[in-house]
């Protein structure tokens, strides 16, 4: 379960302060799927980073699985992330000095899971990257890097998966495959999904849809149940 109250983020800007997030209230139950849509620059990535404990809010707190991120040390937050959170960055953020396979193995090793190499390799093959496992990120196309980033976030079957425009760089067929993988995790493992997306098809798959507009979040009514 993810819970935030009055979450704000303000950053210094040239001639004063920029309020990126303006008092967000949000509660997502364990096992739910939620999409966050909204125009570019409205604060979606900033919110996702705060929810995952990758960044600190100016005001408010985030509770992940009942635990207050504000009350934890950076090490405790890192341990919680390694245990329970997967994150697909909009800009991938693969480690350049590690191969695709090593990038995917890393969180498995951090989480102390068994057979990390075998697991990472199987997942990359499933994403049709078997032949790219031993390549470094700079040798991969944008779409390939995105699939490695997704494999890395999925690999440890985290309780909560955050993904920032996970199908943004993919062709329709690969995008549909990623969508299927995301929702099979949600269905089969009860993974909570929080996705930022511009794609209506992906948002339509989610139980709940939120719209960010100029740092404010509102929930959209659903046309149909899914
Ligand atoms: P979105 O993901 O919806 O496109 P972002 O969360 O990336 O939006 O950014 C929201 C706004 O905040 C943008 O105008 C962006 O330039 C600004 N912004 C984000 N992070 C910072 C930062 N660390 N310092 C200054 N401005 C930032
Ligand atoms: Mg963004």
PDB file of C-alpha atoms and ligand atoms in Angstrom:
ATOM      1  CA  UNK A   1       0.000   0.000   0.000  1.00  0.00           C
ATOM      2  CA  UNK A   2       1.156   3.466  -0.919  1.00  0.00           C
ATOM      3  CA  UNK A   3      -0.140   6.466   0.967  1.00  0.00           C
ATOM      4  CA  UNK A   4       0.734  10.135   0.763  1.00  0.00           C
ATOM      5  CA  UNK A   5      -0.824  13.218   2.260  1.00  0.00           C
ATOM      6  CA  UNK A   6      -0.134  16.797   1.263  1.00  0.00           C
ATOM      7  CA  UNK A   7       3.024  15.886  -0.603  1.00  0.00           C
ATOM      8  CA  UNK A   8       4.814  18.911  -2.017  1.00  0.00           C
ATOM      9  CA  UNK A   9       8.046  19.471  -3.879  1.00  0.00           C
ATOM     10  CA  UNK A  10       9.542  22.910  -4.298  1.00  0.00           C
ATOM     11  CA  UNK A  11      12.899  23.577  -5.929  1.00  0.00           C
ATOM     12  CA  UNK A  12      14.901  26.776  -6.165  1.00  0.00           C
ATOM     13  CA  UNK A  13      14.728  28.379  -9.572  1.00  0.00           C
ATOM     14  CA  UNK A  14      16.381  31.461 -11.064  1.00  0.00           C
ATOM     15  CA  UNK A  15      14.286  34.148  -9.417  1.00  0.00           C
ATOM     16  CA  UNK A  16      12.557  32.350  -6.568  1.00  0.00           C
ATOM     17  CA  UNK A  17      11.014  28.939  -6.126  1.00  0.00           C
ATOM     18  CA  UNK A  18       9.299  26.506  -8.444  1.00  0.00           C
ATOM     19  CA  UNK A  19       6.466  24.470  -6.918  1.00  0.00           C
ATOM     20  CA  UNK A  20       6.566  21.247  -8.877  1.00  0.00           C
ATOM     21  CA  UNK A  21       4.055  19.333  -6.721  1.00  0.00           C
ATOM     22  CA  UNK A  22       1.339  21.170  -4.816  1.00  0.00           C
ATOM     23  CA  UNK A  23      -0.057  19.051  -2.013  1.00  0.00           C
ATOM     24  CA  UNK A  24      -0.728  15.625  -3.494  1.00  0.00           C
ATOM     25  CA  UNK A  25      -3.044  13.211  -1.684  1.00  0.00           C
ATOM     26  CA  UNK A  26      -3.000   9.633  -2.892  1.00  0.00           C
ATOM     27  CA  UNK A  27      -3.723   6.146  -1.631  1.00  0.00           C
ATOM     28  CA  UNK A  28      -3.101   3.029  -3.682  1.00  0.00           C
ATOM     29  CA  UNK A  29      -3.913  -0.332  -2.166  1.00  0.00           C
ATOM     30  CA  UNK A  30      -1.625  -3.349  -2.430  1.00  0.00           C
ATOM     31  CA  UNK A  31      -2.218  -5.179  -5.684  1.00  0.00           C
ATOM     32  CA  UNK A  32      -3.899  -2.273  -7.457  1.00  0.00           C
ATOM     33  CA  UNK A  33      -2.761  -0.890 -10.798  1.00  0.00           C
ATOM     34  CA  UNK A  34      -2.704   2.847 -11.310  1.00  0.00           C
ATOM     35  CA  UNK A  35      -1.797   5.042 -14.266  1.00  0.00           C
ATOM     36  CA  UNK A  36      -0.676   8.645 -14.003  1.00  0.00           C
ATOM     37  CA  UNK A  37      -1.301  10.666 -17.150  1.00  0.00           C
ATOM     38  CA  UNK A  38      -0.891  14.360 -17.889  1.00  0.00           C
ATOM     39  CA  UNK A  39       1.082  16.826 -19.964  1.00  0.00           C
ATOM     40  CA  UNK A  40       4.855  16.926 -20.123  1.00  0.00           C
ATOM     41  CA  UNK A  41       6.333  19.040 -17.332  1.00  0.00           C
ATOM     42  CA  UNK A  42       3.315  18.605 -15.030  1.00  0.00           C
ATOM     43  CA  UNK A  43       5.291  16.739 -12.328  1.00  0.00           C
ATOM     44  CA  UNK A  44       4.663  13.039 -13.058  1.00  0.00           C
ATOM     45  CA  UNK A  45       8.289  11.882 -12.912  1.00  0.00           C
ATOM     46  CA  UNK A  46       8.896  13.973  -9.800  1.00  0.00           C
ATOM     47  CA  UNK A  47       5.959  12.284  -8.055  1.00  0.00           C
ATOM     48  CA  UNK A  48       7.127   8.799  -9.052  1.00  0.00           C
ATOM     49  CA  UNK A  49      10.620   9.494  -7.683  1.00  0.00           C
ATOM     50  CA  UNK A  50       9.144  10.649  -4.370  1.00  0.00           C
ATOM     51  CA  UNK A  51       6.832   7.631  -4.112  1.00  0.00           C
ATOM     52  CA  UNK A  52       9.814   5.315  -4.585  1.00  0.00           C
ATOM     53  CA  UNK A  53      11.934   7.169  -2.032  1.00  0.00           C
ATOM     54  CA  UNK A  54      14.488   8.205  -4.653  1.00  0.00           C
ATOM     55  CA  UNK A  55      14.000  11.866  -3.788  1.00  0.00           C
ATOM     56  CA  UNK A  56      12.786  13.731  -0.683  1.00  0.00           C
ATOM     57  CA  UNK A  57       9.644  15.868  -0.538  1.00  0.00           C
ATOM     58  CA  UNK A  58       9.614  19.487   0.658  1.00  0.00           C
ATOM     59  CA  UNK A  59       6.487  18.765   2.670  1.00  0.00           C
ATOM     60  CA  UNK A  60       4.530  15.647   3.493  1.00  0.00           C
ATOM     61  CA  UNK A  61       5.576  12.023   3.724  1.00  0.00           C
ATOM     62  CA  UNK A  62       5.239   8.798   1.785  1.00  0.00           C
ATOM     63  CA  UNK A  63       4.160   5.575   3.459  1.00  0.00           C
ATOM     64  CA  UNK A  64       5.217   2.421   1.632  1.00  0.00           C
ATOM     65  CA  UNK A  65       3.770  -0.758   3.109  1.00  0.00           C
ATOM     66  CA  UNK A  66       2.955   1.181   6.253  1.00  0.00           C
ATOM     67  CA  UNK A  67       6.472   2.524   6.687  1.00  0.00           C
ATOM     68  CA  UNK A  68       7.221   6.233   6.671  1.00  0.00           C
ATOM     69  CA  UNK A  69      10.044   7.046   4.264  1.00  0.00           C
ATOM     70  CA  UNK A  70      10.747  10.312   6.089  1.00  0.00           C
ATOM     71  CA  UNK A  71      11.483   8.478   9.329  1.00  0.00           C
ATOM     72  CA  UNK A  72      14.076   6.207   7.691  1.00  0.00           C
ATOM     73  CA  UNK A  73      17.748   6.765   7.074  1.00  0.00           C
ATOM     74  CA  UNK A  74      19.018   6.730   3.483  1.00  0.00           C
ATOM     75  CA  UNK A  75      20.389   3.214   4.114  1.00  0.00           C
ATOM     76  CA  UNK A  76      17.028   2.000   5.390  1.00  0.00           C
ATOM     77  CA  UNK A  77      15.274   3.478   2.351  1.00  0.00           C
ATOM     78  CA  UNK A  78      17.792   1.775   0.066  1.00  0.00           C
ATOM     79  CA  UNK A  79      17.179  -1.539   1.834  1.00  0.00           C
ATOM     80  CA  UNK A  80      13.400  -1.153   1.487  1.00  0.00           C
ATOM     81  CA  UNK A  81      13.828  -0.372  -2.219  1.00  0.00           C
ATOM     82  CA  UNK A  82      16.074  -3.394  -2.760  1.00  0.00           C
ATOM     83  CA  UNK A  83      13.533  -5.624  -0.999  1.00  0.00           C
ATOM     84  CA  UNK A  84      10.231  -4.312  -2.305  1.00  0.00           C
ATOM     85  CA  UNK A  85      10.487  -1.743  -5.090  1.00  0.00           C
ATOM     86  CA  UNK A  86      11.226  -1.927  -8.807  1.00  0.00           C
ATOM     87  CA  UNK A  87      11.679   1.248 -10.812  1.00  0.00           C
ATOM     88  CA  UNK A  88      11.817   1.780 -14.563  1.00  0.00           C
ATOM     89  CA  UNK A  89      13.339   5.183 -15.224  1.00  0.00           C
ATOM     90  CA  UNK A  90      12.193   7.347 -18.104  1.00  0.00           C
ATOM     91  CA  UNK A  91      15.865   7.661 -19.067  1.00  0.00           C
ATOM     92  CA  UNK A  92      16.631   3.955 -18.304  1.00  0.00           C
ATOM     93  CA  UNK A  93      19.676   4.713 -16.086  1.00  0.00           C
ATOM     94  CA  UNK A  94      21.479   1.497 -16.877  1.00  0.00           C
ATOM     95  CA  UNK A  95      24.952   1.243 -15.411  1.00  0.00           C
ATOM     96  CA  UNK A  96      27.283   1.844 -18.379  1.00  0.00           C
ATOM     97  CA  UNK A  97      30.140  -0.304 -17.085  1.00  0.00           C
ATOM     98  CA  UNK A  98      27.948  -3.392 -16.699  1.00  0.00           C
ATOM     99  CA  UNK A  99      26.598  -5.583 -19.511  1.00  0.00           C
ATOM    100  CA  UNK A 100      22.859  -5.978 -20.039  1.00  0.00           C
ATOM    101  CA  UNK A 101      22.974  -9.260 -18.112  1.00  0.00           C
ATOM    102  CA  UNK A 102      24.952  -7.743 -15.231  1.00  0.00           C
ATOM    103  CA  UNK A 103      22.557  -4.801 -15.032  1.00  0.00           C
ATOM    104  CA  UNK A 104      19.636  -7.189 -14.589  1.00  0.00           C
ATOM    105  CA  UNK A 105      21.563  -9.412 -12.129  1.00  0.00           C
ATOM    106  CA  UNK A 106      22.501  -6.559  -9.828  1.00  0.00           C
ATOM    107  CA  UNK A 107      19.157  -6.097  -8.025  1.00  0.00           C
ATOM    108  CA  UNK A 108      18.822  -9.873  -7.690  1.00  0.00           C
ATOM    109  CA  UNK A 109      22.186 -10.024  -5.978  1.00  0.00           C
ATOM    110  CA  UNK A 110      21.284  -7.055  -3.757  1.00  0.00           C
ATOM    111  CA  UNK A 111      18.048  -8.777  -2.776  1.00  0.00           C
ATOM    112  CA  UNK A 112      19.962 -11.984  -2.045  1.00  0.00           C
ATOM    113  CA  UNK A 113      17.965 -14.044  -4.521  1.00  0.00           C
ATOM    114  CA  UNK A 114      19.105 -17.438  -5.730  1.00  0.00           C
ATOM    115  CA  UNK A 115      20.604 -18.102  -9.166  1.00  0.00           C
ATOM    116  CA  UNK A 116      20.719 -14.449 -10.237  1.00  0.00           C
ATOM    117  CA  UNK A 117      22.525 -15.156 -13.513  1.00  0.00           C
ATOM    118  CA  UNK A 118      20.067 -17.807 -14.649  1.00  0.00           C
ATOM    119  CA  UNK A 119      17.076 -15.694 -13.692  1.00  0.00           C
ATOM    120  CA  UNK A 120      18.377 -12.546 -15.378  1.00  0.00           C
ATOM    121  CA  UNK A 121      19.266 -14.487 -18.504  1.00  0.00           C
ATOM    122  CA  UNK A 122      15.821 -16.101 -18.751  1.00  0.00           C
ATOM    123  CA  UNK A 123      14.109 -12.744 -18.372  1.00  0.00           C
ATOM    124  CA  UNK A 124      16.273 -11.145 -21.073  1.00  0.00           C
ATOM    125  CA  UNK A 125      15.482 -14.043 -23.395  1.00  0.00           C
ATOM    126  CA  UNK A 126      11.795 -13.564 -22.716  1.00  0.00           C
ATOM    127  CA  UNK A 127      12.205  -9.943 -23.794  1.00  0.00           C
ATOM    128  CA  UNK A 128      13.959 -11.104 -26.962  1.00  0.00           C
ATOM    129  CA  UNK A 129      17.309  -9.803 -25.799  1.00  0.00           C
ATOM    130  CA  UNK A 130      19.040 -13.127 -25.397  1.00  0.00           C
ATOM    131  CA  UNK A 131      21.546 -12.272 -28.105  1.00  0.00           C
ATOM    132  CA  UNK A 132      22.325  -8.899 -26.431  1.00  0.00           C
ATOM    133  CA  UNK A 133      23.029 -10.111 -22.890  1.00  0.00           C
ATOM    134  CA  UNK A 134      26.759  -9.538 -22.998  1.00  0.00           C
ATOM    135  CA  UNK A 135      26.582  -6.137 -24.652  1.00  0.00           C
ATOM    136  CA  UNK A 136      27.076  -2.854 -22.852  1.00  0.00           C
ATOM    137  CA  UNK A 137      24.196  -0.333 -22.765  1.00  0.00           C
ATOM    138  CA  UNK A 138      25.887   2.102 -25.164  1.00  0.00           C
ATOM    139  CA  UNK A 139      25.780  -0.561 -27.879  1.00  0.00           C
ATOM    140  CA  UNK A 140      22.022  -1.009 -27.527  1.00  0.00           C
ATOM    141  CA  UNK A 141      19.240   0.961 -29.191  1.00  0.00           C
ATOM    142  CA  UNK A 142      16.827   3.038 -27.084  1.00  0.00           C
ATOM    143  CA  UNK A 143      14.169   0.330 -27.266  1.00  0.00           C
ATOM    144  CA  UNK A 144      16.662  -2.362 -26.262  1.00  0.00           C
ATOM    145  CA  UNK A 145      17.937  -0.304 -23.326  1.00  0.00           C
ATOM    146  CA  UNK A 146      14.357   0.210 -22.239  1.00  0.00           C
ATOM    147  CA  UNK A 147      13.718  -3.536 -22.247  1.00  0.00           C
ATOM    148  CA  UNK A 148      16.866  -4.141 -20.177  1.00  0.00           C
ATOM    149  CA  UNK A 149      15.668  -1.457 -17.723  1.00  0.00           C
ATOM    150  CA  UNK A 150      12.304  -3.196 -17.527  1.00  0.00           C
ATOM    151  CA  UNK A 151      13.912  -6.606 -16.993  1.00  0.00           C
ATOM    152  CA  UNK A 152      16.018  -5.116 -14.197  1.00  0.00           C
ATOM    153  CA  UNK A 153      12.956  -3.658 -12.477  1.00  0.00           C
ATOM    154  CA  UNK A 154      10.918  -6.887 -12.872  1.00  0.00           C
ATOM    155  CA  UNK A 155      13.649  -9.329 -12.026  1.00  0.00           C
ATOM    156  CA  UNK A 156      13.214  -9.543  -8.263  1.00  0.00           C
ATOM    157  CA  UNK A 157       9.399  -9.590  -8.534  1.00  0.00           C
ATOM    158  CA  UNK A 158       9.046  -6.530  -6.320  1.00  0.00           C
ATOM    159  CA  UNK A 159       5.882  -5.885  -4.309  1.00  0.00           C
ATOM    160  CA  UNK A 160       5.603  -2.461  -5.962  1.00  0.00           C
ATOM    161  CA  UNK A 161       6.687  -1.585  -9.473  1.00  0.00           C
ATOM    162  CA  UNK A 162       6.991   2.021 -10.587  1.00  0.00           C
ATOM    163  CA  UNK A 163       7.492   2.625 -14.291  1.00  0.00           C
ATOM    164  CA  UNK A 164       7.974   5.983 -15.978  1.00  0.00           C
ATOM    165  CA  UNK A 165       6.672   5.752 -19.556  1.00  0.00           C
ATOM    166  CA  UNK A 166       7.714   2.092 -19.869  1.00  0.00           C
ATOM    167  CA  UNK A 167       6.491   1.748 -23.453  1.00  0.00           C
ATOM    168  CA  UNK A 168       7.659   5.187 -24.586  1.00  0.00           C
ATOM    169  CA  UNK A 169      10.494   3.996 -26.827  1.00  0.00           C
ATOM    170  CA  UNK A 170       9.039   0.750 -28.076  1.00  0.00           C
ATOM    171  CA  UNK A 171       7.288  -0.266 -31.264  1.00  0.00           C
ATOM    172  CA  UNK A 172       3.658  -1.349 -30.971  1.00  0.00           C
ATOM    173  CA  UNK A 173       4.407  -5.081 -30.816  1.00  0.00           C
ATOM    174  CA  UNK A 174       7.114  -4.809 -28.149  1.00  0.00           C
ATOM    175  CA  UNK A 175       4.992  -2.291 -26.232  1.00  0.00           C
ATOM    176  CA  UNK A 176       2.107  -4.751 -26.165  1.00  0.00           C
ATOM    177  CA  UNK A 177       4.453  -7.482 -24.903  1.00  0.00           C
ATOM    178  CA  UNK A 178       5.705  -5.224 -22.074  1.00  0.00           C
ATOM    179  CA  UNK A 179       2.135  -4.312 -21.187  1.00  0.00           C
ATOM    180  CA  UNK A 180       1.282  -8.012 -20.996  1.00  0.00           C
ATOM    181  CA  UNK A 181       4.312  -8.687 -18.772  1.00  0.00           C
ATOM    182  CA  UNK A 182       3.445  -5.815 -16.443  1.00  0.00           C
ATOM    183  CA  UNK A 183      -0.117  -6.944 -15.980  1.00  0.00           C
ATOM    184  CA  UNK A 184       0.794 -10.613 -15.626  1.00  0.00           C
ATOM    185  CA  UNK A 185       2.975  -9.600 -12.649  1.00  0.00           C
ATOM    186  CA  UNK A 186       0.044  -7.641 -11.266  1.00  0.00           C
ATOM    187  CA  UNK A 187      -2.355 -10.584 -11.772  1.00  0.00           C
ATOM    188  CA  UNK A 188      -0.143 -13.502 -10.810  1.00  0.00           C
ATOM    189  CA  UNK A 189       2.083 -12.041  -8.113  1.00  0.00           C
ATOM    190  CA  UNK A 190      -0.135  -9.254  -6.789  1.00  0.00           C
ATOM    191  CA  UNK A 191       2.464  -6.643  -7.724  1.00  0.00           C
ATOM    192  CA  UNK A 192       1.208  -3.102  -7.205  1.00  0.00           C
ATOM    193  CA  UNK A 193       1.740  -1.154 -10.440  1.00  0.00           C
ATOM    194  CA  UNK A 194       2.137   2.598 -10.700  1.00  0.00           C
ATOM    195  CA  UNK A 195       2.746   3.669 -14.285  1.00  0.00           C
ATOM    196  CA  UNK A 196       3.309   7.046 -15.840  1.00  0.00           C
ATOM    197  CA  UNK A 197       2.177   6.889 -19.431  1.00  0.00           C
ATOM    198  CA  UNK A 198       1.055   8.884 -22.442  1.00  0.00           C
ATOM    199  CA  UNK A 199      -0.527   5.821 -23.972  1.00  0.00           C
ATOM    200  CA  UNK A 200      -4.250   5.476 -23.631  1.00  0.00           C
ATOM    201  CA  UNK A 201      -4.053   1.728 -24.206  1.00  0.00           C
ATOM    202  CA  UNK A 202      -1.769   1.242 -21.212  1.00  0.00           C
ATOM    203  CA  UNK A 203      -3.831   3.556 -18.980  1.00  0.00           C
ATOM    204  CA  UNK A 204      -6.996   1.672 -19.987  1.00  0.00           C
ATOM    205  CA  UNK A 205      -5.515  -1.527 -18.555  1.00  0.00           C
ATOM    206  CA  UNK A 206      -5.213   0.050 -15.094  1.00  0.00           C
ATOM    207  CA  UNK A 207      -7.854  -0.111 -12.393  1.00  0.00           C
ATOM    208  CA  UNK A 208      -7.317   3.530 -11.541  1.00  0.00           C
ATOM    209  CA  UNK A 209      -6.243   6.538 -13.595  1.00  0.00           C
ATOM    210  CA  UNK A 210      -4.941   9.813 -12.180  1.00  0.00           C
ATOM    211  CA  UNK A 211      -4.270  12.993 -14.068  1.00  0.00           C
ATOM    212  CA  UNK A 212      -1.442  15.340 -13.145  1.00  0.00           C
ATOM    213  CA  UNK A 213      -1.906  18.927 -14.151  1.00  0.00           C
ATOM    214  CA  UNK A 214       0.494  21.659 -13.068  1.00  0.00           C
ATOM    215  CA  UNK A 215       1.551  19.808  -9.913  1.00  0.00           C
ATOM    216  CA  UNK A 216      -1.945  18.789  -8.853  1.00  0.00           C
ATOM    217  CA  UNK A 217      -3.312  15.268  -9.056  1.00  0.00           C
ATOM    218  CA  UNK A 218      -6.924  14.221  -9.539  1.00  0.00           C
ATOM    219  CA  UNK A 219      -8.473  10.832 -10.103  1.00  0.00           C
ATOM    220  CA  UNK A 220     -10.390  10.360 -13.332  1.00  0.00           C
ATOM    221  CA  UNK A 221     -13.664   8.451 -13.341  1.00  0.00           C
ATOM    222  CA  UNK A 222     -13.404   5.170 -15.237  1.00  0.00           C
ATOM    223  CA  UNK A 223     -15.518   4.634 -18.305  1.00  0.00           C
ATOM    224  CA  UNK A 224     -15.699   0.925 -17.759  1.00  0.00           C
ATOM    225  CA  UNK A 225     -14.474  -1.568 -15.186  1.00  0.00           C
ATOM    226  CA  UNK A 226     -11.540  -3.779 -16.169  1.00  0.00           C
TER     227      UNK A 226
HETATM  228  P1  LIG B   1       6.816  15.254 -16.202  1.00  0.00           P
HETATM  229  O1  LIG B   1       7.408  13.952 -15.813  1.00  0.00           O
HETATM  230  O2  LIG B   1       5.334  15.338 -15.941  1.00  0.00           O
HETATM  231  O3  LIG B   1       7.131  15.631 -17.605  1.00  0.00           O
HETATM  232  P2  LIG B   1       8.702  16.347 -14.272  1.00  0.00           P
HETATM  233  O4  LIG B   1       8.298  15.793 -12.964  1.00  0.00           O
HETATM  234  O5  LIG B   1       9.880  15.741 -14.936  1.00  0.00           O
HETATM  235  O6  LIG B   1       7.448  16.388 -15.261  1.00  0.00           O
HETATM  236  O7  LIG B   1       9.009  17.906 -14.096  1.00  0.00           O
HETATM  237  C1  LIG B   1       8.044  18.853 -13.682  1.00  0.00           C
HETATM  238  C2  LIG B   1       8.624  20.239 -13.755  1.00  0.00           C
HETATM  239  O8  LIG B   1       9.606  20.415 -12.746  1.00  0.00           O
HETATM  240  C3  LIG B   1       9.315  20.553 -15.065  1.00  0.00           C
HETATM  241  O9  LIG B   1       9.058  21.905 -15.369  1.00  0.00           O
HETATM  242  C4  LIG B   1      10.775  20.325 -14.749  1.00  0.00           C
HETATM  243  O10 LIG B   1      11.590  21.102 -15.569  1.00  0.00           O
HETATM  244  C5  LIG B   1      10.857  20.777 -13.306  1.00  0.00           C
HETATM  245  N1  LIG B   1      11.894  20.097 -12.519  1.00  0.00           N
HETATM  246  C6  LIG B   1      11.941  18.768 -12.229  1.00  0.00           C
HETATM  247  N2  LIG B   1      12.978  18.490 -11.421  1.00  0.00           N
HETATM  248  C7  LIG B   1      13.616  19.659 -11.196  1.00  0.00           C
HETATM  249  C8  LIG B   1      14.760  20.045 -10.440  1.00  0.00           C
HETATM  250  N3  LIG B   1      15.461  19.157  -9.723  1.00  0.00           N
HETATM  251  N4  LIG B   1      15.110  21.345 -10.451  1.00  0.00           N
HETATM  252  C9  LIG B   1      14.394  22.249 -11.150  1.00  0.00           C
HETATM  253  N5  LIG B   1      13.310  21.965 -11.858  1.00  0.00           N
HETATM  254  C10 LIG B   1      12.916  20.693 -11.902  1.00  0.00           C
HETATM  255 MG1  LIG B   2       8.501  12.594 -16.955  1.00  0.00          MG
END
